[in-house]
mmCIF file of C-alpha atoms in Angstrom:
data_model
loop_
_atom_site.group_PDB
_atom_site.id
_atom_site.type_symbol
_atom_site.label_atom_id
_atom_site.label_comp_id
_atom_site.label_asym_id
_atom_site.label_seq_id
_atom_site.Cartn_x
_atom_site.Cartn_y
_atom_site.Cartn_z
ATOM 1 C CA UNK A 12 0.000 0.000 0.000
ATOM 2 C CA UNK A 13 2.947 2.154 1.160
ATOM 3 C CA UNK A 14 4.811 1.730 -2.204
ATOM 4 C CA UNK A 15 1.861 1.857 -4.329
ATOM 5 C CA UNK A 16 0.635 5.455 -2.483
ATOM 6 C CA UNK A 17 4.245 6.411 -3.039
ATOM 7 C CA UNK A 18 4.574 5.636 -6.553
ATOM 8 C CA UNK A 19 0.740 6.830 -7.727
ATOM 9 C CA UNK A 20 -0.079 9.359 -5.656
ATOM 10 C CA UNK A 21 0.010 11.870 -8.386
ATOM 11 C CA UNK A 22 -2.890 9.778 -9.711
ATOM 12 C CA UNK A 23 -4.965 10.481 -7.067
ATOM 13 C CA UNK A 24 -7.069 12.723 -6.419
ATOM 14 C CA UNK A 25 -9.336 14.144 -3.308
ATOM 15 C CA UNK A 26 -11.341 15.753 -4.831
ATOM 16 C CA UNK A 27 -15.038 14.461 -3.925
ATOM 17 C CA UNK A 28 -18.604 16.371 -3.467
ATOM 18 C CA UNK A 29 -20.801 15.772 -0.545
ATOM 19 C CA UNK A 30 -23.254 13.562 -2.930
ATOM 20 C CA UNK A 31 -19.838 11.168 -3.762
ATOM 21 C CA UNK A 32 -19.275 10.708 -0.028
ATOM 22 C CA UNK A 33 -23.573 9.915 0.595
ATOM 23 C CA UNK A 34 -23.940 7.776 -2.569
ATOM 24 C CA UNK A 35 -20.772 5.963 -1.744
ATOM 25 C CA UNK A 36 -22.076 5.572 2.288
ATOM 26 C CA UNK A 37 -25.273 4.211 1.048
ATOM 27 C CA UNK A 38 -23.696 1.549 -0.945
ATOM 28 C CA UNK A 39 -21.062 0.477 1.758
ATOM 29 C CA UNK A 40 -23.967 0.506 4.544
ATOM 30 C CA UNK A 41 -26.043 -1.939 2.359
ATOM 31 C CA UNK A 42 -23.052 -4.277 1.409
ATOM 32 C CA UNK A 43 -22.056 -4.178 5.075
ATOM 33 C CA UNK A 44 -25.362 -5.368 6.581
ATOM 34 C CA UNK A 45 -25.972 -7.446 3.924
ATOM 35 C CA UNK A 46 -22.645 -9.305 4.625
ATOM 36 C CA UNK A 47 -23.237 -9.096 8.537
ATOM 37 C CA UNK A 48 -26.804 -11.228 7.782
ATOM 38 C CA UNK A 49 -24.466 -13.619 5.666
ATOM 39 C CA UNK A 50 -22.115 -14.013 8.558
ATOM 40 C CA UNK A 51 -24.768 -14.234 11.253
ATOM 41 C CA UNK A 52 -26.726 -16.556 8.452
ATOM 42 C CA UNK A 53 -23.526 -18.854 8.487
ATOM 43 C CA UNK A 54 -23.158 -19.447 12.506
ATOM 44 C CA UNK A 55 -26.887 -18.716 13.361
ATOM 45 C CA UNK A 56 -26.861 -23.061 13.599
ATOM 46 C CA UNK A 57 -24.083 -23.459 16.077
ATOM 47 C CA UNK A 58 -26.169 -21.114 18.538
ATOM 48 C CA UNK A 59 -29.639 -22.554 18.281
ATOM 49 C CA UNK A 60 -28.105 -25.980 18.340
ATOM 50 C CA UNK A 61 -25.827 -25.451 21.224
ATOM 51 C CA UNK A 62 -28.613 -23.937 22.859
ATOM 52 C CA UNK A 63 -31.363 -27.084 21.820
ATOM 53 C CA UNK A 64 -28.648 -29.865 22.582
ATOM 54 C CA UNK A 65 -25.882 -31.366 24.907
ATOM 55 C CA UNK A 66 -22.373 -29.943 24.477
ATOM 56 C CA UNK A 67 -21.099 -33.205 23.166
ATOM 57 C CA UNK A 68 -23.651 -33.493 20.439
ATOM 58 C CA UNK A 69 -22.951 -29.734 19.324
ATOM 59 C CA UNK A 70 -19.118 -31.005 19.027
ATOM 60 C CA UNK A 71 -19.941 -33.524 16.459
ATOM 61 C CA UNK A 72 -22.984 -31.278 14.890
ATOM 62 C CA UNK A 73 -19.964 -28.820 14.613
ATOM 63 C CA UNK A 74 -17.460 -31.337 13.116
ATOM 64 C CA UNK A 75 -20.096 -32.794 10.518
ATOM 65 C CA UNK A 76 -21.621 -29.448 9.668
ATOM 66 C CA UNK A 77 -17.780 -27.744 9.048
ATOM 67 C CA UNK A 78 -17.463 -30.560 6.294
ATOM 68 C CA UNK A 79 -20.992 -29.659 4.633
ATOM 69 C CA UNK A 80 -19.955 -26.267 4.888
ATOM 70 C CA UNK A 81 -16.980 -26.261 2.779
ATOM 71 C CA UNK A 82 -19.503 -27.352 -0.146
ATOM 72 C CA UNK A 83 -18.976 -23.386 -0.510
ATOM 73 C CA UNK A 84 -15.915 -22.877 -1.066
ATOM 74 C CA UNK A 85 -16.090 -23.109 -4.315
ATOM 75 C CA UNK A 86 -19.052 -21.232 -5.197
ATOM 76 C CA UNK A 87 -17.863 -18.686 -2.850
ATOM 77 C CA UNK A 88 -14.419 -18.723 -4.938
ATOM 78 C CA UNK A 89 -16.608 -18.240 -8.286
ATOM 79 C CA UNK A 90 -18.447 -15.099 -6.118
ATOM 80 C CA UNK A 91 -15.283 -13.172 -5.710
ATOM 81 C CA UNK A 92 -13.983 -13.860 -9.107
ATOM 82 C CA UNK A 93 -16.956 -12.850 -11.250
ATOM 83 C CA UNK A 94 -17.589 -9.895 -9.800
ATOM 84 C CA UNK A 95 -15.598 -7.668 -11.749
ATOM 85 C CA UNK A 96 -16.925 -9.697 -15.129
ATOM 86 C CA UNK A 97 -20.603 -9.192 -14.051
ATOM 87 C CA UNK A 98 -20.240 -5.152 -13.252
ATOM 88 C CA UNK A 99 -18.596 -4.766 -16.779
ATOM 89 C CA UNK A 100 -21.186 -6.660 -18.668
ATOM 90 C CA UNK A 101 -23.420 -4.695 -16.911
ATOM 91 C CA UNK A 102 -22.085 -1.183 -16.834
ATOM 92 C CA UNK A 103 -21.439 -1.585 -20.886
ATOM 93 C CA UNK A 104 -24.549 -3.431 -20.993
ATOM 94 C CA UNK A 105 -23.778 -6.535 -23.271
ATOM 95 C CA UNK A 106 -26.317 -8.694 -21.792
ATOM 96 C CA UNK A 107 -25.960 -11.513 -24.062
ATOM 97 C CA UNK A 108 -21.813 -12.269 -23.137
ATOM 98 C CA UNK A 109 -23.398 -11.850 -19.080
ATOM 99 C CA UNK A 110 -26.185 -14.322 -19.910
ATOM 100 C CA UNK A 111 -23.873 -17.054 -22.221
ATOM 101 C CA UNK A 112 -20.719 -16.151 -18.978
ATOM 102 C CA UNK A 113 -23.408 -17.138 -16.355
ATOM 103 C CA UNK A 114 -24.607 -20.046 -18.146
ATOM 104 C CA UNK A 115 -21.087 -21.713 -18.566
ATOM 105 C CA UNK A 116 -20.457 -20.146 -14.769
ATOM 106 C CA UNK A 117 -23.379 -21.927 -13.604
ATOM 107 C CA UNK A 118 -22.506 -25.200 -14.982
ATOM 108 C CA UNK A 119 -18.992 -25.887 -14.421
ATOM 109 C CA UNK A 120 -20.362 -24.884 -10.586
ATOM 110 C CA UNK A 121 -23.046 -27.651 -10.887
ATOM 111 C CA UNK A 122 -20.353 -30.245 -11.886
ATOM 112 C CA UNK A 123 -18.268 -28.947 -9.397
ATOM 113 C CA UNK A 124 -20.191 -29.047 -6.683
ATOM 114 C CA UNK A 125 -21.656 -32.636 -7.367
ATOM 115 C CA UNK A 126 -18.564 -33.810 -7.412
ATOM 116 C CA UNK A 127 -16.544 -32.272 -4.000
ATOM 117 C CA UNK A 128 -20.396 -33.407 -2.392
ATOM 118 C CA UNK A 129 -19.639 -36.995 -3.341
ATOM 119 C CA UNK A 130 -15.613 -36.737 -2.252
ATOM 120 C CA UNK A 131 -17.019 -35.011 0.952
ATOM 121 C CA UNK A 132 -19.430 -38.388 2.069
ATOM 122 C CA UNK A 133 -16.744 -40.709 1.206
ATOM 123 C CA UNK A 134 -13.373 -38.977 3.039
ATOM 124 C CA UNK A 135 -15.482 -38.147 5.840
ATOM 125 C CA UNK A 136 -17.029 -42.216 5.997
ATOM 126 C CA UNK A 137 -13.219 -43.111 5.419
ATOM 127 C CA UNK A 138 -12.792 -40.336 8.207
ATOM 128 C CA UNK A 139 -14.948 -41.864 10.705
ATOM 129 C CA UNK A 140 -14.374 -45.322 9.968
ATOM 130 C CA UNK A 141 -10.272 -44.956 10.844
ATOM 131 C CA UNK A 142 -10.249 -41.745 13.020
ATOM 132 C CA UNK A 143 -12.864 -41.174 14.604
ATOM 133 C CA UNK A 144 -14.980 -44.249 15.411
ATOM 134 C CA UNK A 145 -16.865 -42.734 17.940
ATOM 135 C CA UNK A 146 -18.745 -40.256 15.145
ATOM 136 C CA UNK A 147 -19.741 -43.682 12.903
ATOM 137 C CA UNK A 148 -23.363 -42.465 13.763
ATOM 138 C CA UNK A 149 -22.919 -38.850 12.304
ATOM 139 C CA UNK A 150 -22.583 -40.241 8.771
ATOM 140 C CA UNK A 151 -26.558 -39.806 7.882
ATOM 141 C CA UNK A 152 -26.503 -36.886 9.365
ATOM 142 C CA UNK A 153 -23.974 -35.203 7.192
ATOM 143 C CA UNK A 154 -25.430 -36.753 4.276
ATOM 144 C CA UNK A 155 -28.666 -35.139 5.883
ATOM 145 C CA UNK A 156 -26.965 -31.658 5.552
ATOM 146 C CA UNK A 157 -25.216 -32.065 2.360
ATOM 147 C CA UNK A 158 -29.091 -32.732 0.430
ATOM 148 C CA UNK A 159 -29.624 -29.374 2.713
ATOM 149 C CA UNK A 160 -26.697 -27.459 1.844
ATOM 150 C CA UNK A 161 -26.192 -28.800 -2.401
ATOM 151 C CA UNK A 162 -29.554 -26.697 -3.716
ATOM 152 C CA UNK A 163 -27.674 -23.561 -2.233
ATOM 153 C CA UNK A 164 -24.117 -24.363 -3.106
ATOM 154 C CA UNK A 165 -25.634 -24.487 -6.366
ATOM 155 C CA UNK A 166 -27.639 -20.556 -6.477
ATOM 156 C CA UNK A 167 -25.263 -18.887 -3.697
ATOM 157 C CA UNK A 168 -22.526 -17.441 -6.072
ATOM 158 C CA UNK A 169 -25.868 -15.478 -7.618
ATOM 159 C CA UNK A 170 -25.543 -13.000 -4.679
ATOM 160 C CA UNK A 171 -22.802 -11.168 -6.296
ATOM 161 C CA UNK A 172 -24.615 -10.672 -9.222
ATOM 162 C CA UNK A 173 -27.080 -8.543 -7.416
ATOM 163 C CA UNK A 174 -24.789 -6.211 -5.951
ATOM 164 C CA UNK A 175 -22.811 -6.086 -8.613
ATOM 165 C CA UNK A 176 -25.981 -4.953 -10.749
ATOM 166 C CA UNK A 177 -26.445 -2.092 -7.503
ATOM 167 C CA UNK A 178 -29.752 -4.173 -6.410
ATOM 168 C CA UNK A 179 -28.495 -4.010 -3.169
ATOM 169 C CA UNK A 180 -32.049 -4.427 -0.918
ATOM 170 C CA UNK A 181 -32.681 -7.261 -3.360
ATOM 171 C CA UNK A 182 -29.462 -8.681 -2.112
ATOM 172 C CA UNK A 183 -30.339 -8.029 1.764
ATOM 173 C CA UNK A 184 -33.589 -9.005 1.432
ATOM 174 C CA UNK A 185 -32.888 -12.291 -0.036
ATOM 175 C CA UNK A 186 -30.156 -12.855 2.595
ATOM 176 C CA UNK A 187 -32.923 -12.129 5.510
ATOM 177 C CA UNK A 188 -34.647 -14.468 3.583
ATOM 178 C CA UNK A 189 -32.001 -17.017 4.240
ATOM 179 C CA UNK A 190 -31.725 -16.031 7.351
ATOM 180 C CA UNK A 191 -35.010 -16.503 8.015
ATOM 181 C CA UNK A 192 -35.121 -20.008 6.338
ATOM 182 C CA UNK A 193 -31.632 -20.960 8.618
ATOM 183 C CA UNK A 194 -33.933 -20.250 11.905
ATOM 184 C CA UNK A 195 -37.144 -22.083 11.200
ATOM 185 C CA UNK A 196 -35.557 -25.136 9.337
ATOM 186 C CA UNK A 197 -32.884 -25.308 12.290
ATOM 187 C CA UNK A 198 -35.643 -25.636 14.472
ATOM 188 C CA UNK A 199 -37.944 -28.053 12.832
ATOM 189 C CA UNK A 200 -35.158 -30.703 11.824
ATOM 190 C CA UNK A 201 -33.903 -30.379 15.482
ATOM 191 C CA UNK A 202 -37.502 -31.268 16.918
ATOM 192 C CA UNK A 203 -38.501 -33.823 14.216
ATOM 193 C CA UNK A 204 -35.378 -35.649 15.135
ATOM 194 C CA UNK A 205 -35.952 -35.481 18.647
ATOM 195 C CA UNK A 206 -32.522 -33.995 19.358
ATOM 196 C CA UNK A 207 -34.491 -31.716 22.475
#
């Protein structure tokens, strides 16, 4: 940052108008507490878990659940990286290169994450089965998760496109949505399982 500032500085410039610093605030606000619900969206489980069931049983809930989780690491990889592809589509409006980029985007994800899903069940069964005996009865329950977690792996790089497009209460609202879904599901599977 140092060197860069150093070397460019006679690039920059401060000069900014009251209506730069409010438009750019009202973006940043909405990105932040859209990100905040994604964050609190992401952990909301271990609390209303830990709060539902013993200690132990959160401790394997938390060890099966960080293995369904990484199901978005790739989608969340694809996110970061197609960011700056969506906003110029958009910005010079060439809808048809966005549309045909998505569709290839949105396949090579769907192979993608098929694949690490089935690699996930079977290291984590090999897992289990040589280091961990005493989870052997956490396998369905992963497998359990991973139908849960596959149908968003699939849709949950598509957030980016919405703020990349500057529908940023789309973007919250369909995190609160998520949010939303997160609570009452976590509750319902916890009951109908009997895990109270």
């Amino acid at each position: 940052f140092v060197f860069c500032f150093a070397k460019y500085s006679n690039l920059l410039t401060f000069n900014f108008s009251f209506q730069d610093v409010k438009s750019n605030l009202s973006f940043g606000l909405k990105s932040f507490f859209a990100e905040a619900f994604s964050i609190l969206n992401d952990k909301l489980d271990l609390i209303i878990i830990g709060y539902l069931i013993s200690s132990t049983e959160v401790g394997i809930y938390s060890f099966l659940i960080f293995f369904a989780k990484s199901m978005y690491i790739i989608p969340g990889t694809l996110q970061q990286n197609i960011n700056p592809l969506i906003g110029k589509h958009w910005f010079s409006n060439t809808m048809e290169e966005l549309n045909k980029t998505l569709k290839n985007i949105r396949n090579v994800n769907i192979a993608v994450v098929l694949v690490q899903a089935v690699a996930i069940l079977i290291f984590y069964k090999i897992l289990i089965a040589f280091y961990k005996p005493e989870f052997a009865g956490s396998w369905g329950y992963l497998a359990l998760s991973m139908l849960g977690i596959i149908p968003f792996a699939l849709i949950s790089w598509g957030g980016s496109i919405l703020v990349m497009t500057g529908k940023l209460k789309e973007n919250i609202l369909r995190t609160l949505i998520l949010l939303v879904f997160t609570v009452l599901t976590t509750f319902i599977f916890t009951l109908f399982f009997g895990f109270r």
